[in-house]
PDB file of C-alpha atoms in Angstrom:
ATOM      1  CA  MET A   1     -44.459 -26.288  35.204  1.00 47.00           C
ATOM      2  CA  THR A   2     -44.001 -26.181  31.441  1.00 61.00           C
ATOM      3  CA  GLY A   3     -41.297 -24.254  29.602  1.00 71.00           C
ATOM      4  CA  PHE A   4     -38.216 -24.625  27.439  1.00 73.00           C
ATOM      5  CA  SER A   5     -35.931 -27.542  28.170  1.00 77.00           C
ATOM      6  CA  MET A   6     -32.164 -27.086  28.322  1.00 78.00           C
ATOM      7  CA  PRO A   7     -30.555 -27.698  24.902  1.00 79.00           C
ATOM      8  CA  THR A   8     -28.545 -30.884  24.579  1.00 78.00           C
ATOM      9  CA  ASP A   9     -27.067 -30.093  21.146  1.00 82.00           C
ATOM     10  CA  PRO A  10     -24.894 -27.218  19.895  1.00 87.00           C
ATOM     11  CA  PRO A  11     -26.305 -24.570  17.542  1.00 91.00           C
ATOM     12  CA  PRO A  12     -27.003 -26.216  14.177  1.00 92.00           C
ATOM     13  CA  VAL A  13     -24.719 -25.738  11.194  1.00 93.00           C
ATOM     14  CA  LEU A  14     -26.787 -24.164   8.415  1.00 93.00           C
ATOM     15  CA  PHE A  15     -24.226 -24.257   5.631  1.00 93.00           C
ATOM     16  CA  ALA A  16     -20.585 -25.339   5.451  1.00 93.00           C
ATOM     17  CA  HIS A  17     -18.136 -26.355   2.773  1.00 93.00           C
ATOM     18  CA  ASP A  18     -14.395 -26.877   2.495  1.00 94.00           C
ATOM     19  CA  PHE A  19     -13.422 -26.146  -1.111  1.00 91.00           C
ATOM     20  CA  GLY A  20     -10.227 -28.128  -0.601  1.00 90.00           C
ATOM     21  CA  SER A  21     -12.232 -31.316  -0.070  1.00 90.00           C
ATOM     22  CA  ASP A  22     -13.444 -33.728  -2.709  1.00 84.00           C
ATOM     23  CA  SER A  23     -17.083 -33.528  -1.618  1.00 84.00           C
ATOM     24  CA  PRO A  24     -19.637 -32.347  -4.214  1.00 81.00           C
ATOM     25  CA  ARG A  25     -19.878 -28.583  -4.596  1.00 77.00           C
ATOM     26  CA  PRO A  26     -22.992 -27.397  -2.718  1.00 75.00           C
ATOM     27  CA  ILE A  27     -23.551 -24.131  -4.613  1.00 75.00           C
ATOM     28  CA  GLY A  28     -23.894 -23.002  -8.189  1.00 77.00           C
ATOM     29  CA  LEU A  29     -21.234 -20.675  -9.544  1.00 79.00           C
ATOM     30  CA  PRO A  30     -22.027 -17.423 -11.397  1.00 75.00           C
ATOM     31  CA  PRO A  31     -19.906 -15.924 -14.198  1.00 73.00           C
ATOM     32  CA  GLY A  32     -16.508 -14.943 -12.835  1.00 74.00           C
ATOM     33  CA  ALA A  33     -16.347 -17.824 -10.350  1.00 86.00           C
ATOM     34  CA  SER A  34     -14.668 -21.235 -10.518  1.00 89.00           C
ATOM     35  CA  VAL A  35     -13.153 -23.887  -8.267  1.00 89.00           C
ATOM     36  CA  GLU A  36      -9.438 -24.370  -8.887  1.00 88.00           C
ATOM     37  CA  ASP A  37      -6.357 -25.167  -6.820  1.00 89.00           C
ATOM     38  CA  ARG A  38      -8.724 -26.390  -4.078  1.00 91.00           C
ATOM     39  CA  GLN A  39     -10.296 -22.943  -3.653  1.00 94.00           C
ATOM     40  CA  LEU A  40     -13.391 -21.108  -4.782  1.00 93.00           C
ATOM     41  CA  ARG A  41     -12.017 -18.367  -7.040  1.00 94.00           C
ATOM     42  CA  PHE A  42     -14.070 -15.253  -7.741  1.00 91.00           C
ATOM     43  CA  SER A  43     -12.889 -12.434 -10.034  1.00 92.00           C
ATOM     44  CA  VAL A  44     -14.043  -8.908 -10.864  1.00 93.00           C
ATOM     45  CA  ASP A  45     -12.611  -7.303 -14.017  1.00 93.00           C
ATOM     46  CA  ALA A  46     -14.494  -4.021 -14.315  1.00 93.00           C
ATOM     47  CA  PRO A  47     -12.672  -1.160 -12.533  1.00 93.00           C
ATOM     48  CA  THR A  48     -14.242   0.608  -9.522  1.00 93.00           C
ATOM     49  CA  THR A  49     -16.845  -2.152  -9.297  1.00 92.00           C
ATOM     50  CA  ALA A  50     -18.132  -3.978  -6.200  1.00 90.00           C
ATOM     51  CA  VAL A  51     -19.632  -7.470  -6.398  1.00 90.00           C
ATOM     52  CA  GLY A  52     -20.949  -9.791  -3.709  1.00 89.00           C
ATOM     53  CA  PHE A  53     -21.133 -13.548  -4.242  1.00 89.00           C
ATOM     54  CA  PRO A  54     -23.690 -15.239  -1.915  1.00 90.00           C
ATOM     55  CA  LEU A  55     -22.755 -18.461  -0.126  1.00 90.00           C
ATOM     56  CA  GLY A  56     -25.415 -20.993   0.714  1.00 87.00           C
ATOM     57  CA  ASN A  57     -27.977 -20.102  -1.971  1.00 81.00           C
ATOM     58  CA  ARG A  58     -30.528 -18.951   0.614  1.00 87.00           C
ATOM     59  CA  PRO A  59     -31.243 -16.083   3.032  1.00 89.00           C
ATOM     60  CA  PHE A  60     -30.271 -16.514   6.682  1.00 91.00           C
ATOM     61  CA  GLY A  61     -31.565 -15.038   9.917  1.00 90.00           C
ATOM     62  CA  ASP A  62     -29.358 -14.634  13.005  1.00 92.00           C
ATOM     63  CA  VAL A  63     -26.098 -16.460  12.304  1.00 95.00           C
ATOM     64  CA  ALA A  64     -22.373 -16.689  12.896  1.00 96.00           C
ATOM     65  CA  LEU A  65     -20.484 -16.544   9.586  1.00 96.00           C
ATOM     66  CA  GLN A  66     -16.860 -17.638   9.185  1.00 97.00           C
ATOM     67  CA  VAL A  67     -14.968 -17.536   5.889  1.00 97.00           C
ATOM     68  CA  ARG A  68     -11.276 -18.122   5.260  1.00 97.00           C
ATOM     69  CA  LEU A  69     -10.178 -16.266   2.120  1.00 96.00           C
ATOM     70  CA  GLY A  70      -7.392 -14.232   0.556  1.00 96.00           C
ATOM     71  CA  LEU A  71      -6.568 -11.997  -2.405  1.00 96.00           C
ATOM     72  CA  ILE A  72      -5.015 -13.962  -5.281  1.00 96.00           C
ATOM     73  CA  GLU A  73      -4.752 -11.133  -7.840  1.00 95.00           C
ATOM     74  CA  GLY A  74      -4.973  -7.412  -7.211  1.00 94.00           C
ATOM     75  CA  GLU A  75      -3.333  -4.240  -5.967  1.00 94.00           C
ATOM     76  CA  ASP A  76      -3.511  -2.128  -2.823  1.00 92.00           C
ATOM     77  CA  ASP A  77      -6.699  -0.326  -3.899  1.00 94.00           C
ATOM     78  CA  ASP A  78      -8.586  -3.624  -4.166  1.00 95.00           C
ATOM     79  CA  LEU A  79     -10.664  -4.780  -1.198  1.00 96.00           C
ATOM     80  CA  TYR A  80     -11.993  -8.212  -0.274  1.00 97.00           C
ATOM     81  CA  GLY A  81     -14.069  -9.652   2.549  1.00 97.00           C
ATOM     82  CA  ILE A  82     -17.614 -10.622   3.497  1.00 97.00           C
ATOM     83  CA  PHE A  83     -21.133  -9.214   3.453  1.00 92.00           C
ATOM     84  CA  VAL A  84     -24.252  -9.939   5.529  1.00 92.00           C
ATOM     85  CA  ARG A  85     -27.965  -9.174   5.616  1.00 85.00           C
ATOM     86  CA  ARG A  86     -28.700  -8.765   1.889  1.00 79.00           C
ATOM     87  CA  PRO A  87     -32.442  -9.348   1.302  1.00 72.00           C
ATOM     88  CA  VAL A  88     -33.290 -11.155  -1.925  1.00 69.00           C
ATOM     89  CA  GLU A  89     -36.740  -9.567  -2.356  1.00 71.00           C
ATOM     90  CA  GLY A  90     -39.019  -6.845  -1.009  1.00 67.00           C
ATOM     91  CA  PRO A  91     -38.445  -3.103  -0.498  1.00 62.00           C
ATOM     92  CA  ARG A  92     -35.073  -3.676   1.206  1.00 72.00           C
ATOM     93  CA  GLN A  93     -33.698  -5.896  -1.561  1.00 69.00           C
ATOM     94  CA  GLY A  94     -30.019  -5.291  -2.287  1.00 70.00           C
ATOM     95  CA  ARG A  95     -29.149  -3.557   0.990  1.00 82.00           C
ATOM     96  CA  PHE A  96     -26.321  -5.029   3.075  1.00 86.00           C
ATOM     97  CA  ALA A  97     -23.342  -4.413   5.332  1.00 89.00           C
ATOM     98  CA  CYS A  98     -19.821  -5.496   4.340  1.00 93.00           C
ATOM     99  CA  PHE A  99     -16.393  -5.819   5.949  1.00 97.00           C
ATOM    100  CA  MET A 100     -13.306  -5.802   3.736  1.00 96.00           C
ATOM    101  CA  MET A 101      -9.530  -5.625   3.861  1.00 96.00           C
ATOM    102  CA  GLY A 102      -6.969  -4.377   1.354  1.00 95.00           C
ATOM    103  CA  PRO A 103      -3.575  -6.051   0.907  1.00 92.00           C
ATOM    104  CA  GLY A 104      -1.855  -2.959   2.311  1.00 90.00           C
ATOM    105  CA  GLY A 105      -3.747  -3.212   5.616  1.00 93.00           C
ATOM    106  CA  ARG A 106      -6.706  -0.960   4.787  1.00 94.00           C
ATOM    107  CA  VAL A 107      -9.866  -1.933   6.674  1.00 96.00           C
ATOM    108  CA  ALA A 108     -13.309  -0.899   5.439  1.00 96.00           C
ATOM    109  CA  VAL A 109     -16.769  -1.453   6.877  1.00 96.00           C
ATOM    110  CA  TRP A 110     -19.476  -0.050   4.623  1.00 92.00           C
ATOM    111  CA  GLY A 111     -23.246  -0.081   4.471  1.00 88.00           C
ATOM    112  CA  TYR A 112     -25.120  -0.110   1.172  1.00 84.00           C
ATOM    113  CA  ASP A 113     -28.588   1.433   1.021  1.00 81.00           C
ATOM    114  CA  GLY A 114     -29.513   0.132  -2.428  1.00 80.00           C
ATOM    115  CA  GLN A 115     -27.973   3.069  -4.278  1.00 83.00           C
ATOM    116  CA  ALA A 116     -24.734   4.131  -2.583  1.00 86.00           C
ATOM    117  CA  PHE A 117     -22.111   2.956  -0.092  1.00 87.00           C
ATOM    118  CA  HIS A 118     -21.832   4.638   3.310  1.00 89.00           C
ATOM    119  CA  PRO A 119     -18.454   4.098   5.039  1.00 91.00           C
ATOM    120  CA  VAL A 120     -18.586   3.307   8.744  1.00 93.00           C
ATOM    121  CA  ILE A 121     -14.831   2.904   9.037  1.00 93.00           C
ATOM    122  CA  ASP A 122     -12.250   3.160   6.242  1.00 95.00           C
ATOM    123  CA  GLY A 123      -8.591   3.434   7.157  1.00 94.00           C
ATOM    124  CA  PRO A 124      -5.525   1.558   8.395  1.00 94.00           C
ATOM    125  CA  LEU A 125      -5.899  -1.528  10.545  1.00 92.00           C
ATOM    126  CA  GLY A 126      -5.239  -0.864  14.227  1.00 88.00           C
ATOM    127  CA  GLN A 127      -1.922  -1.796  15.799  1.00 87.00           C
ATOM    128  CA  GLY A 128      -1.664  -5.206  17.402  1.00 88.00           C
ATOM    129  CA  LEU A 129      -4.207  -6.846  15.074  1.00 92.00           C
ATOM    130  CA  THR A 130      -3.084  -9.827  13.014  1.00 93.00           C
ATOM    131  CA  PHE A 131      -3.409  -9.681   9.232  1.00 95.00           C
ATOM    132  CA  ALA A 132      -1.604 -11.633   6.494  1.00 93.00           C
ATOM    133  CA  PRO A 133      -1.162  -9.110   3.645  1.00 89.00           C
ATOM    134  CA  GLY A 134       0.482 -11.217   0.921  1.00 86.00           C
ATOM    135  CA  ARG A 135      -1.180 -12.252  -2.316  1.00 89.00           C
ATOM    136  CA  GLY A 136      -2.466 -15.762  -1.725  1.00 86.00           C
ATOM    137  CA  ASP A 137      -2.354 -15.417   2.061  1.00 92.00           C
ATOM    138  CA  SER A 138      -5.637 -16.363   3.738  1.00 95.00           C
ATOM    139  CA  ASN A 139      -7.298 -14.557   6.637  1.00 97.00           C
ATOM    140  CA  LEU A 140     -10.326 -15.504   8.713  1.00 97.00           C
ATOM    141  CA  PHE A 141     -13.259 -13.113   8.287  1.00 98.00           C
ATOM    142  CA  GLN A 142     -16.111 -13.543  10.765  1.00 97.00           C
ATOM    143  CA  ALA A 143     -19.463 -11.919  11.486  1.00 97.00           C
ATOM    144  CA  VAL A 144     -22.044 -12.429  14.206  1.00 96.00           C
ATOM    145  CA  VAL A 145     -25.446 -11.130  13.139  1.00 93.00           C
ATOM    146  CA  ALA A 146     -28.335 -10.804  15.599  1.00 91.00           C
ATOM    147  CA  GLY A 147     -31.284  -8.627  14.654  1.00 85.00           C
ATOM    148  CA  PRO A 148     -29.957  -5.171  13.713  1.00 86.00           C
ATOM    149  CA  GLN A 149     -26.634  -5.844  15.488  1.00 91.00           C
ATOM    150  CA  VAL A 150     -23.587  -6.902  13.472  1.00 93.00           C
ATOM    151  CA  THR A 151     -20.104  -7.600  14.856  1.00 96.00           C
ATOM    152  CA  PHE A 152     -17.232  -8.134  12.444  1.00 97.00           C
ATOM    153  CA  PHE A 153     -14.038 -10.010  13.355  1.00 97.00           C
ATOM    154  CA  LEU A 154     -10.683 -10.478  11.626  1.00 97.00           C
ATOM    155  CA  ASN A 155      -8.628 -13.511  12.644  1.00 97.00           C
ATOM    156  CA  GLN A 156     -10.806 -13.808  15.783  1.00 95.00           C
ATOM    157  CA  ALA A 157     -10.224 -10.192  16.885  1.00 96.00           C
ATOM    158  CA  VAL A 158     -13.193  -7.786  17.045  1.00 96.00           C
ATOM    159  CA  ILE A 159     -13.004  -5.054  14.412  1.00 96.00           C
ATOM    160  CA  ILE A 160     -16.309  -3.295  15.085  1.00 94.00           C
ATOM    161  CA  GLY A 161     -19.816  -3.824  16.408  1.00 94.00           C
ATOM    162  CA  LEU A 162     -22.581  -1.747  14.884  1.00 89.00           C
ATOM    163  CA  SER A 163     -26.320  -1.378  14.666  1.00 87.00           C
ATOM    164  CA  LEU A 164     -27.717  -1.147  11.159  1.00 77.00           C
ATOM    165  CA  ASP A 165     -29.648   2.067  10.518  1.00 66.00           C
ATOM    166  CA  LEU A 166     -32.270   0.099   8.656  1.00 60.00           C
ATOM    167  CA  PRO A 167     -32.723  -3.210  10.506  1.00 58.00           C
ATOM    168  CA  LEU A 168     -32.557  -6.193   8.188  1.00 63.00           C
ATOM    169  CA  SER A 169     -33.742  -9.379   9.859  1.00 73.00           C
ATOM    170  CA  VAL A 170     -33.019 -11.876   7.062  1.00 83.00           C
ATOM    171  CA  GLY A 171     -30.680 -11.870   4.079  1.00 88.00           C
ATOM    172  CA  GLU A 172     -27.908 -13.491   2.103  1.00 91.00           C
ATOM    173  CA  VAL A 173     -24.352 -13.775   3.395  1.00 93.00           C
ATOM    174  CA  GLY A 174     -21.273 -14.181   1.240  1.00 92.00           C
ATOM    175  CA  VAL A 175     -17.909 -12.956   0.008  1.00 95.00           C
ATOM    176  CA  PHE A 176     -17.322  -9.498  -1.418  1.00 93.00           C
ATOM    177  CA  VAL A 177     -14.828  -7.887  -3.797  1.00 95.00           C
ATOM    178  CA  HIS A 178     -14.351  -4.190  -4.500  1.00 95.00           C
ATOM    179  CA  HIS A 179     -12.088  -3.841  -7.549  1.00 95.00           C
ATOM    180  CA  GLY A 180     -10.155  -0.583  -7.628  1.00 93.00           C
ATOM    181  CA  ALA A 181      -8.732   1.222 -10.642  1.00 94.00           C
ATOM    182  CA  THR A 182      -5.131  -0.045 -10.635  1.00 93.00           C
ATOM    183  CA  SER A 183      -5.114  -3.793 -11.298  1.00 94.00           C
ATOM    184  CA  ALA A 184      -6.398  -5.597 -14.369  1.00 93.00           C
ATOM    185  CA  ARG A 185      -8.630  -7.695 -12.138  1.00 93.00           C
ATOM    186  CA  ALA A 186      -9.227  -8.557  -8.495  1.00 95.00           C
ATOM    187  CA  THR A 187      -9.484 -12.263  -7.661  1.00 95.00           C
ATOM    188  CA  ILE A 188     -10.148 -13.827  -4.279  1.00 96.00           C
ATOM    189  CA  GLY A 189      -9.647 -17.411  -3.179  1.00 96.00           C
ATOM    190  CA  VAL A 190     -12.020 -18.941  -0.608  1.00 96.00           C
ATOM    191  CA  ASP A 191     -10.698 -21.909   1.382  1.00 96.00           C
ATOM    192  CA  TRP A 192     -13.852 -22.704   3.345  1.00 95.00           C
ATOM    193  CA  VAL A 193     -17.099 -21.246   4.689  1.00 96.00           C
ATOM    194  CA  HIS A 194     -19.095 -22.075   7.811  1.00 96.00           C
ATOM    195  CA  VAL A 195     -22.515 -20.647   8.741  1.00 96.00           C
ATOM    196  CA  SER A 196     -24.177 -21.651  12.014  1.00 95.00           C
ATOM    197  CA  ALA A 197     -27.212 -20.564  13.992  1.00 94.00           C
ATOM    198  CA  LEU A 198     -26.541 -18.516  17.120  1.00 92.00           C
ATOM    199  CA  MET A 199     -28.564 -20.604  19.538  1.00 87.00           C
ATOM    200  CA  ALA A 200     -29.122 -24.279  20.139  1.00 83.00           C
ATOM    201  CA  PRO A 201     -32.712 -25.433  19.662  1.00 76.00           C
ATOM    202  CA  ASN A 202     -34.921 -25.690  22.743  1.00 70.00           C
ATOM    203  CA  VAL A 203     -37.849 -28.030  23.231  1.00 56.00           C
ATOM    204  CA  TYR A 204     -41.015 -26.488  24.653  1.00 56.00           C
ATOM    205  CA  ARG A 205     -42.803 -28.679  27.181  1.00 54.00           C
TER     206      ARG A 205
END
């Protein structure tokens, strides 16, 4: 009987980089981004502006995303985190879902439909969840994306699982900054990023 053989390898790593290492930088940097103090630094100056910086320079399908990052400059109305499922072309281009934290413990999960943000949750972080709020403190942001289903994690604790209203099967993943109206700029520092497939490859026999 033919079929799929049992995988012998773990799910493949699709993109990974430690910005504290001396290995060559695997991505180009847009205006507002630099590598300094062994971190990827990304700044937004314009007030009430949201910007997403893709990691990996390619769209991804179903993946597990892990990024360790923190707020270097900013105030309590600034938000920082990750985004997933942003198509780079076609009628759904520019749509995505994002998960962000503010230094005061505000948690926000928003969807963007190409024209406006739609909050899913936006309020204080639940009791018992771990979050380092200081400027320069790093937290682990994670997402598991499978079809229309997205689950966001903070420091390995589940924040929310949701189904996207408009399923997006492939798209960019990356870090995200929403600059408020109080600080002169919002700057994040990324320690490392790791993107892996969800399933190990099978061999069909």
